[in-house]
Every structure is written in structure tokens, then in C-alpha cells.
PDB file of C-alpha atoms in Angstrom:
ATOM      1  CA  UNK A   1      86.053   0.150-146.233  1.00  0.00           C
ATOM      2  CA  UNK A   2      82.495   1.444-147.124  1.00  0.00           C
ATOM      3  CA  UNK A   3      81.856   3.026-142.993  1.00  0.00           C
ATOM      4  CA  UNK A   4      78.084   3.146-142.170  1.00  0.00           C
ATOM      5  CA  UNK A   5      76.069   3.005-145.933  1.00  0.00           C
ATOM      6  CA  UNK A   6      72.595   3.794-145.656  1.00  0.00           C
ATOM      7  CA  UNK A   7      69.503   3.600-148.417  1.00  0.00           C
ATOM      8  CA  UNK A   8      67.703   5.579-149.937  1.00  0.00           C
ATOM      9  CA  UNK A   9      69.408   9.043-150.024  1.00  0.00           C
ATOM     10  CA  UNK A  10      66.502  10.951-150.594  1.00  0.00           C
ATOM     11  CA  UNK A  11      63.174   9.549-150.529  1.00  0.00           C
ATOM     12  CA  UNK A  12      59.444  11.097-151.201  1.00  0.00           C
ATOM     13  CA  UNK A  13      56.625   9.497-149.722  1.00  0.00           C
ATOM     14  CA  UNK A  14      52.466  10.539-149.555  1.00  0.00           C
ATOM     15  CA  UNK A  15      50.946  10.129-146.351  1.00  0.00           C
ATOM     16  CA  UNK A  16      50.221   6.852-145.031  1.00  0.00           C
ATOM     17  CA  UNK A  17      52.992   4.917-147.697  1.00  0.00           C
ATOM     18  CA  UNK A  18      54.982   2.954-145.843  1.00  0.00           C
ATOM     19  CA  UNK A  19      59.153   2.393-146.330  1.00  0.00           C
ATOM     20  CA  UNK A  20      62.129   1.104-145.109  1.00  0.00           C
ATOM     21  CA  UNK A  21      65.260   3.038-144.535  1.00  0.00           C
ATOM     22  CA  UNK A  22      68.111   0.637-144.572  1.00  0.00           C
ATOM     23  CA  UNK A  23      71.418   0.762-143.310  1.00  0.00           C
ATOM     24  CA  UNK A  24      74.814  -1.539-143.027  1.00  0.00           C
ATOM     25  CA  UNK A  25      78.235  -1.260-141.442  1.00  0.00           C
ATOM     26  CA  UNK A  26      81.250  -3.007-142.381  1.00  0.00           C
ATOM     27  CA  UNK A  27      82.981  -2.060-138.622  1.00  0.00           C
ATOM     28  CA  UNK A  28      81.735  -5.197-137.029  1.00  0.00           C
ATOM     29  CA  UNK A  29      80.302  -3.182-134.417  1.00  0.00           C
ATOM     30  CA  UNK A  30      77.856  -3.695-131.618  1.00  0.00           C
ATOM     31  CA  UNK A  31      76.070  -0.802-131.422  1.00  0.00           C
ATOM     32  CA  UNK A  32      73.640   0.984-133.934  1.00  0.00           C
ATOM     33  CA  UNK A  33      71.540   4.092-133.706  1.00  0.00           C
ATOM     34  CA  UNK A  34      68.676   5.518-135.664  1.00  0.00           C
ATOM     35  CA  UNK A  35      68.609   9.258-135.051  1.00  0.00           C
ATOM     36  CA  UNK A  36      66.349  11.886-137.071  1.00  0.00           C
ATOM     37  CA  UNK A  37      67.356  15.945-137.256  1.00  0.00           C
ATOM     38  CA  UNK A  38      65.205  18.832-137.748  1.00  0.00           C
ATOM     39  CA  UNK A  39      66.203  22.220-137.991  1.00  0.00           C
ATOM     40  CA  UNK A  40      66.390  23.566-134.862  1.00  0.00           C
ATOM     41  CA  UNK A  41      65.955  20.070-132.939  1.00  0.00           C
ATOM     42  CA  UNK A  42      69.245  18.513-133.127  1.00  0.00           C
ATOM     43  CA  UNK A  43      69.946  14.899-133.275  1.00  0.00           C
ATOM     44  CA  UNK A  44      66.963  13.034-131.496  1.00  0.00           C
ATOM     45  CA  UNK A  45      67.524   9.066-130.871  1.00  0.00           C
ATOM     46  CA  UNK A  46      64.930   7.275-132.218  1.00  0.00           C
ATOM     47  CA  UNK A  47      65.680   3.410-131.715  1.00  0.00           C
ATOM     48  CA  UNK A  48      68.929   1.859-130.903  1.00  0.00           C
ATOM     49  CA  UNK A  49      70.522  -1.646-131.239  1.00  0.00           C
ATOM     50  CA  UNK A  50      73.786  -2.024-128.478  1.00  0.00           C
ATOM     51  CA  UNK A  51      73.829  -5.664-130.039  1.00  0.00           C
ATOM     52  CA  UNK A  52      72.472  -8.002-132.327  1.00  0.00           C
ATOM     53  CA  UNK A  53      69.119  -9.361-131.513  1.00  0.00           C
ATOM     54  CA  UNK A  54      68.018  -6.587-129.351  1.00  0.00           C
ATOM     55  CA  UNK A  55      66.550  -3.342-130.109  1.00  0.00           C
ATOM     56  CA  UNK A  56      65.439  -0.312-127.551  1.00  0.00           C
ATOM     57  CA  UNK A  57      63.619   2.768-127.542  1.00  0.00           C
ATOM     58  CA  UNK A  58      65.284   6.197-128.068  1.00  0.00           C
ATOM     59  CA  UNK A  59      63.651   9.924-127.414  1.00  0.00           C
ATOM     60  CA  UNK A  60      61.299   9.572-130.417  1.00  0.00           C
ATOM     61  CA  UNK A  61      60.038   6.279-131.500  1.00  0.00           C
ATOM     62  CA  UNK A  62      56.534   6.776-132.123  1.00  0.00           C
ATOM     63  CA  UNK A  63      55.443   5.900-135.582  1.00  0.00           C
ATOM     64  CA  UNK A  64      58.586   3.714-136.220  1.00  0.00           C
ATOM     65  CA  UNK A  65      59.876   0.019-136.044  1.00  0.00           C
ATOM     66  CA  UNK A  66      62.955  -1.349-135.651  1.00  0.00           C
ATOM     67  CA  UNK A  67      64.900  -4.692-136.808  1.00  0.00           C
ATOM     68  CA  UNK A  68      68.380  -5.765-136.109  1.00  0.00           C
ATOM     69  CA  UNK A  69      68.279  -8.443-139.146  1.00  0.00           C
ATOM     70  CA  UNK A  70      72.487  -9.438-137.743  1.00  0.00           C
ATOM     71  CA  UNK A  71      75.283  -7.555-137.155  1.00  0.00           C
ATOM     72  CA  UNK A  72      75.923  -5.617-139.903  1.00  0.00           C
ATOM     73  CA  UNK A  73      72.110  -4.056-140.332  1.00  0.00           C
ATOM     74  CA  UNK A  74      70.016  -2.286-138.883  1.00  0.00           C
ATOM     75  CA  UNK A  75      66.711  -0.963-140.526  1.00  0.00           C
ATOM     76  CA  UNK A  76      64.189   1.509-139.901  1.00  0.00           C
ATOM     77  CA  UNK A  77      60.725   1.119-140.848  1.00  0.00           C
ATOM     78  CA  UNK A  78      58.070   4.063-141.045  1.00  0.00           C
ATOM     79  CA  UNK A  79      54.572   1.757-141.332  1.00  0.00           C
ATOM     80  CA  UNK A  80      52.410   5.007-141.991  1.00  0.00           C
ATOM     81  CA  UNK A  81      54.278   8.229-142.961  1.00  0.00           C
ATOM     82  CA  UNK A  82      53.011  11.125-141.586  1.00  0.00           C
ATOM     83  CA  UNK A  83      53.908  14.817-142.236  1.00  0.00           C
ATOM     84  CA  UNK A  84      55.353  15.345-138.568  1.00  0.00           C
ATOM     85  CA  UNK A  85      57.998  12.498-140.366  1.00  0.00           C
ATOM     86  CA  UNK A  86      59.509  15.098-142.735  1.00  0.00           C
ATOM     87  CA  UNK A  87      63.373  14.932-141.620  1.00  0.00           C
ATOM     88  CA  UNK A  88      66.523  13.532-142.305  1.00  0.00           C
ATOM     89  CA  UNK A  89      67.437  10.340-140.295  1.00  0.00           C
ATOM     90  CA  UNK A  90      70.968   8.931-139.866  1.00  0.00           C
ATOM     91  CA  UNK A  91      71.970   5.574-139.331  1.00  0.00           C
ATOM     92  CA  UNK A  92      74.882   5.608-136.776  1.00  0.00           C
ATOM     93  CA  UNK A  93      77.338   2.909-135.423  1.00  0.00           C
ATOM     94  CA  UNK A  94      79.426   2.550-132.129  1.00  0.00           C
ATOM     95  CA  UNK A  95      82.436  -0.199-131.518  1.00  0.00           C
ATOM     96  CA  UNK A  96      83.073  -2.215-128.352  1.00  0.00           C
ATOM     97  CA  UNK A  97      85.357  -1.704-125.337  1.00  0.00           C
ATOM     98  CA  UNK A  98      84.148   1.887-124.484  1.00  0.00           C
ATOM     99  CA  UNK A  99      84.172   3.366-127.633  1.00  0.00           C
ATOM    100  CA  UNK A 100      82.272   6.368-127.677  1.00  0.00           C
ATOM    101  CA  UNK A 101      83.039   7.391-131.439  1.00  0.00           C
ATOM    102  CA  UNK A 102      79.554   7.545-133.326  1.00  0.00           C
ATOM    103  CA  UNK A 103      79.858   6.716-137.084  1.00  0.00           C
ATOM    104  CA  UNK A 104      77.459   7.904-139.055  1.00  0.00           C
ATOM    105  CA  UNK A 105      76.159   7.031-142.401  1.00  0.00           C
ATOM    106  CA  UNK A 106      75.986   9.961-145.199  1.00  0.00           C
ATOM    107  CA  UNK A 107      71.642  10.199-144.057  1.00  0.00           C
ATOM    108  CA  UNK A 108      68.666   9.915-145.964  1.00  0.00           C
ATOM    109  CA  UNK A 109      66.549  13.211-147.212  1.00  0.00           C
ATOM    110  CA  UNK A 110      62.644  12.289-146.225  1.00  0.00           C
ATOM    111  CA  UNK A 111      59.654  14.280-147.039  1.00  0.00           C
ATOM    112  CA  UNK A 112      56.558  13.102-146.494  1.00  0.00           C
ATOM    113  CA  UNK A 113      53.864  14.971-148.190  1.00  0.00           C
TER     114      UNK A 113
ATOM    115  CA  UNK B  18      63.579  23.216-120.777  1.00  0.00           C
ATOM    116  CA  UNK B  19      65.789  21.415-122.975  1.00  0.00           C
ATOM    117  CA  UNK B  20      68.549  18.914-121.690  1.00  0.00           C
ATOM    118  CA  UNK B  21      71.391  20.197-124.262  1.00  0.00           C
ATOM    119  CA  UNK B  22      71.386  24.299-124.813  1.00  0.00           C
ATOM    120  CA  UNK B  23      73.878  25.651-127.772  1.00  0.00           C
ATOM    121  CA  UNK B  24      73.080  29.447-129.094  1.00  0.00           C
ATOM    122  CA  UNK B  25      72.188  28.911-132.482  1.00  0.00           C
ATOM    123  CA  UNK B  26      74.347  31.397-134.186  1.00  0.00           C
ATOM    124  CA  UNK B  27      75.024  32.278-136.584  1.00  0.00           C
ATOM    125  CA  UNK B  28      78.455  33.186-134.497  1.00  0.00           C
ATOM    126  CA  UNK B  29      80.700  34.897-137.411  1.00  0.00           C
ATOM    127  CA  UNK B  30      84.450  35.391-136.693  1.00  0.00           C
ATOM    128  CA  UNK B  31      87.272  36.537-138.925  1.00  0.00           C
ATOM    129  CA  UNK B  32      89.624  34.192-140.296  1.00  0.00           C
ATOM    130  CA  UNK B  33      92.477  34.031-137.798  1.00  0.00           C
ATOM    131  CA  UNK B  34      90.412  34.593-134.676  1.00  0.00           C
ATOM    132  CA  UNK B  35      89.189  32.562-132.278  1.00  0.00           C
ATOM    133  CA  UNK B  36      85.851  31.068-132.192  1.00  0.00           C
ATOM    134  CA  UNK B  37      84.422  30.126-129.305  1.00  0.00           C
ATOM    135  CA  UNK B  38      81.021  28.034-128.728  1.00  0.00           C
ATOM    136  CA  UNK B  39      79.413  26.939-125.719  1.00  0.00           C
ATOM    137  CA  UNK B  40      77.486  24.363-124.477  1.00  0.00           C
ATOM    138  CA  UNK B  41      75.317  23.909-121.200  1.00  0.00           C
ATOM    139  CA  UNK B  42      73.511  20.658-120.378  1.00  0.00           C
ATOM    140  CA  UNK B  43      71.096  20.098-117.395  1.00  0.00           C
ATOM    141  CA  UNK B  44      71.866  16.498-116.346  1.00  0.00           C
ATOM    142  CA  UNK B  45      74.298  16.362-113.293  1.00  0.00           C
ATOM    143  CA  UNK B  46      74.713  12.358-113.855  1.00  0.00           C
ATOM    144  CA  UNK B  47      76.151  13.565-117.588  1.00  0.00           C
ATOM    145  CA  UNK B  48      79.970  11.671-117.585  1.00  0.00           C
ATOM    146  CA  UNK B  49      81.079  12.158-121.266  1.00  0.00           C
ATOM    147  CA  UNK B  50      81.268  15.236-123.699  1.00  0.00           C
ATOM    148  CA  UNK B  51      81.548  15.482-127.425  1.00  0.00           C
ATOM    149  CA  UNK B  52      81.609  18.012-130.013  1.00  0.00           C
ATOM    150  CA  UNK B  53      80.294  17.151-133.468  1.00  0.00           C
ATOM    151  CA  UNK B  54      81.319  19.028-136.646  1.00  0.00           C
ATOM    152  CA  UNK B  55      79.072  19.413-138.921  1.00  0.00           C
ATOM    153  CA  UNK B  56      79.325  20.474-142.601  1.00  0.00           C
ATOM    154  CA  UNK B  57      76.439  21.511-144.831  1.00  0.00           C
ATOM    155  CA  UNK B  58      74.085  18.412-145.903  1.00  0.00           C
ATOM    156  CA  UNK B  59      76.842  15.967-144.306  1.00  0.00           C
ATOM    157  CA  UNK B  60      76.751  14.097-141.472  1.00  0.00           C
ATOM    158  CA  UNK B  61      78.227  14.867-138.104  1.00  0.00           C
ATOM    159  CA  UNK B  62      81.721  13.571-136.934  1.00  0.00           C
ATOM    160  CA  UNK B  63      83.498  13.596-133.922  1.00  0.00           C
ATOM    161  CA  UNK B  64      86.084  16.041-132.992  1.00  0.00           C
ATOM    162  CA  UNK B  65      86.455  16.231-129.649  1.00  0.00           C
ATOM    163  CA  UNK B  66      86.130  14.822-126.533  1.00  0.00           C
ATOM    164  CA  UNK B  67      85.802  15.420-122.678  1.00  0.00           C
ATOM    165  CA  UNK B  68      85.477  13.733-119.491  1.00  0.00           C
ATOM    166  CA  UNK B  69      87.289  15.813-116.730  1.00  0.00           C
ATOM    167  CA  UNK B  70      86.999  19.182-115.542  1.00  0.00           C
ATOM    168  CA  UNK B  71      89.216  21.548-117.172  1.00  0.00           C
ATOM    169  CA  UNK B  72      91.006  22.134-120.774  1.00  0.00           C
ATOM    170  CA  UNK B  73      91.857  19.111-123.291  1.00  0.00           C
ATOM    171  CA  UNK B  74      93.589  20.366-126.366  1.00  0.00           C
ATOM    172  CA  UNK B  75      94.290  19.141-129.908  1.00  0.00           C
ATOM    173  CA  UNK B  76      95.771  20.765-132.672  1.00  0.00           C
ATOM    174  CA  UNK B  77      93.675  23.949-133.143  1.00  0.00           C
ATOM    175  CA  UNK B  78      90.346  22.826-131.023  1.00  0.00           C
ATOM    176  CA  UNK B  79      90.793  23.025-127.063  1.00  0.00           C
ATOM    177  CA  UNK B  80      87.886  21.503-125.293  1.00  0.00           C
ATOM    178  CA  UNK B  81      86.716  23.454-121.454  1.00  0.00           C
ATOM    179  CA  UNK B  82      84.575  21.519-119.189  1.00  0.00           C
ATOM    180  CA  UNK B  83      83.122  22.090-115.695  1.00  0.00           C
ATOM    181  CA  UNK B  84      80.790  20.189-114.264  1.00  0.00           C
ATOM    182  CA  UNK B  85      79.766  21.997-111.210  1.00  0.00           C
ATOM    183  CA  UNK B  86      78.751  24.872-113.837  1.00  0.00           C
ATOM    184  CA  UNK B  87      77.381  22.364-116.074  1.00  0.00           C
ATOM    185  CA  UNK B  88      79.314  23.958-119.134  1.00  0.00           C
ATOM    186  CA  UNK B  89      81.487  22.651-121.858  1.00  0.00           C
ATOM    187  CA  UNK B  90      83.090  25.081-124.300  1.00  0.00           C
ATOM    188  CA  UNK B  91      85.207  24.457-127.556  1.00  0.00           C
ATOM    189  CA  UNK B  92      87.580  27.451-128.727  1.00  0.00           C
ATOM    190  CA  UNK B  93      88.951  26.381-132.519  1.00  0.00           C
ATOM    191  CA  UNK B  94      92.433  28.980-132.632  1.00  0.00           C
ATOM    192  CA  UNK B  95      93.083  30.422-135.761  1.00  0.00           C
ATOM    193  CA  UNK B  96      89.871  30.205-137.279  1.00  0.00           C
ATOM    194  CA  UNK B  97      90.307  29.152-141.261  1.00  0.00           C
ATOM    195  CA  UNK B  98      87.078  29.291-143.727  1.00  0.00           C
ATOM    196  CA  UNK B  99      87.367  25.382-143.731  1.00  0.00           C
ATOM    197  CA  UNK B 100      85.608  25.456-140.030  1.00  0.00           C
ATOM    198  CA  UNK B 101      82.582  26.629-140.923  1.00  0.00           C
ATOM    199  CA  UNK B 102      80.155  24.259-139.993  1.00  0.00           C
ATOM    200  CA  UNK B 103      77.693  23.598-137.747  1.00  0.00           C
ATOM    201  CA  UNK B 104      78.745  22.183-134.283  1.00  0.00           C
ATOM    202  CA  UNK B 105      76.830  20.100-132.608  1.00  0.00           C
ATOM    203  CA  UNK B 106      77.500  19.406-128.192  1.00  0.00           C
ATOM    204  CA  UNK B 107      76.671  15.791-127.078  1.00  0.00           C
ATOM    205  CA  UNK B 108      76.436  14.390-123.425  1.00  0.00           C
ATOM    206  CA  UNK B 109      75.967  11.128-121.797  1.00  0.00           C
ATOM    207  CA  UNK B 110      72.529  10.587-120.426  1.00  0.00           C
ATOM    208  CA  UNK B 111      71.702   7.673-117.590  1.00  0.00           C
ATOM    209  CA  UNK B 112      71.475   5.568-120.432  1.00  0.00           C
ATOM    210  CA  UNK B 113      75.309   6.191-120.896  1.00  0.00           C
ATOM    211  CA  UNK B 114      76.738   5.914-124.341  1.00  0.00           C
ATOM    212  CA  UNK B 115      73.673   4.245-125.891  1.00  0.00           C
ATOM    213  CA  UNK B 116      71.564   7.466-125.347  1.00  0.00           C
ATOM    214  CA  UNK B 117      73.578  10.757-125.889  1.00  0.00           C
ATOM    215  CA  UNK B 118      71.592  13.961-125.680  1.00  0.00           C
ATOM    216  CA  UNK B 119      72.727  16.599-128.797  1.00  0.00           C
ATOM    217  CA  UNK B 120      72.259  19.843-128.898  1.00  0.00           C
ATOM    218  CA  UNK B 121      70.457  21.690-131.885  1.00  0.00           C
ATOM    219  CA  UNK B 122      73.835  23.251-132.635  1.00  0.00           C
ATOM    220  CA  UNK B 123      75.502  26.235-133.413  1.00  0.00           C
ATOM    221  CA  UNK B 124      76.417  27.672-136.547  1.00  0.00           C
ATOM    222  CA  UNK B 125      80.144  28.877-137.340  1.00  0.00           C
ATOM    223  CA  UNK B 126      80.320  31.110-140.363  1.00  0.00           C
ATOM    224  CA  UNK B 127      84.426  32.072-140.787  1.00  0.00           C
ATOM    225  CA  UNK B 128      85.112  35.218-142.912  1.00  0.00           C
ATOM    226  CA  UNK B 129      88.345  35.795-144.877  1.00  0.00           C
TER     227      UNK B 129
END
């Protein structure tokens, strides 16, 4: 039981590349979350997914898509890196019935230079 | 002003004290509390959880909440080297569950 897996674990990208972070659960759960952390910022919620086939803005989504492809993942797409970018991001995951556990995925190291 | 305040820290305690971090939030709808732990280029997971006013223990971490303060507080007894970590307070927003509001954290260094 693999959790929340998420691709690429580090990644270096020059301004303006584009990317895809990916991400997968194997919890069959609703719920999926994007977040990005920088020192001193905390978590901030960039998109979210409370079920397949929708998707819905967090605190931060400027500068980044979403797609809920089915149930299992949920990717994040930066179509023009920028500097400001520079984080790491963690795919998260949230069951049904109430659950408030987030599971998160081990996060992917981005610098954009 | 930011939703979710934690000092920082470093907050350094001897091993076999007690530690205790604190959290105040500024949204009186909040319903739900959470501590996140933290570990050095890991990801966060869940430790603890509140919805009630007053003291919810287990094992080693007691959770403290009041709402008409606005505060929740964890206290981690008998502090081992193994809890340093970062931890991280999350509340419920309006947006419930799918939108909790973290804290930037505060850093637990534990000292043999």
C-alpha cells in the first residue's frame, strides 16, 4: 500500500519551462489537495479536487492548472515557471465520511531559476 | 494579519520536559483543529486532533482548545529527542475540511 506517490522528487526548471507534477493515491479517496510550503509561509492550498471530475481554487492558484484525470490522480501543472514558484508542493489526499486525516505524498523539491 | 499565528521557535526544551506550543487562529467560524508533525525534508502527518473546548489527550501529546480565546495548545510530556520536528497548527476555514488554514509552524529542538 504505496499512500499518496507523487513525481518528480526534485525538479529544476528555467523560467518560462513548463511541467507537470504528478501525483496518485491508492486510498480510493475523494478528496485531493495541491498545497506548496515556503519557509516561513506554511502550507498554502493551491487547488483542490473533493471528487473526481471537479477541481476548485485554493489560497494560491495563480500561475497553475489543475486536472483530476479519475480517482486515483490528481496533477499539477505550472504552464510558465516563474521564480516566485521556487517551493516544495505536496500532493495530499482526504477519505469520505468526515475524515479529516490529510495524507500526504513524500513532496516534490522545485526551483525555478 | 495572518489567519493561523504559531511562534516560530526555535522553542528548545530538555529531554524529559514538557514542551509546549501554541496556536491562535482568527476565524470564529473555525470548527476543527489539527496539529501536524513535521520532520526535516518529510512531509507533515497528523497527530492530533480537536473539536471541543478543553483538553484531549493521547499517549504523551494532550491537545487544549478554547474557542472564545481563539487558542489551541499542544503540550508533548516527557519530551524525547525523537520529537523534534516542526509542528505545524491547522483549522477549518468556511470552506470546512476542503480548505484548512496552516500555520507556518513552530520548531521543536529536544536536547538530551
Amino acid at each position: 500500500n504505496a499512500g499518496v506517490t507523487q513525481t518528480p522528487k526534485f525538479q529544476v526548471l528555467k523560467t518560462g519551462q513548463s511541467m507537470t507534477l504528478q501525483c496518485a493515491q491508492d486510498m480510493n479517496h475523494n478528496s485531493m489537495y495541491w498545497y506548496r510550503q515556503d519557509p516561513g509561509m506554511g502550507l498554502r492550498l493551491i487547488y483542490y479536487s473533493a471528487s473526481e471530475g471537479t477541481t476548485d481554487k485554493g489560497e494560491v492558484p495563480n500561475g497553475y492548472n489543475v486536472s483530476r484525470l479519475n480517482k486515483r490522480e490528481f496533477s499539477l501543472r505550472l504552464e510558465s515557471a516563474a521564480p516566485s514558484q521556487t517551493s516544495v508542493y505536496f500532493c495530499a489526499s482526504r477519505g469520505t465520511g468526515g475524515a479529516e486525516k490529510l495524507f500526504f505524498g513524500s513532496g516534490t523539491q522545485l526551483s525555478v531559476l | 494579519q495572518k489567519e493561523v499565528e504559531q511562534n516560530s521557535g526555535p522553542l528548545s526544551v530538555p529531554e524529559g520536559a514538557i514542551a509546549s506550543l501554541n496556536c491562535t487562529y482568527s476565524d470564529r467560524v473555525s470548527q476543527s483543529f489539527f496539529w501536524y508533525r513535521q520532520y526535516s525534508g518529510k512531509s507533515p502527518e497528523l497527530i492530533m486532533s480537536i473539536y471541543s473546548n478543553g483538553d484531549k489527550e493521547d499517549g504523551r501529546f494532550t491537545a487544549q482548545l478554547n474557542k472564545a480565546s481563539q487558542y489551541v495548545s499542544l503540550l508533548i510530556r516527557d519530551s524525547q529527542p525523537s520529537d523534534s520536528a516542526t509542528y505545524l497548527c491547522a483549522v477549518t476555514s468556511s470552506g470546512g475540511y476542503n480548505k484548512l488554514i496552516f500555520g507556518a509552524g513552530t520548531r521543536l529542538a529536544v536536547h538530551p
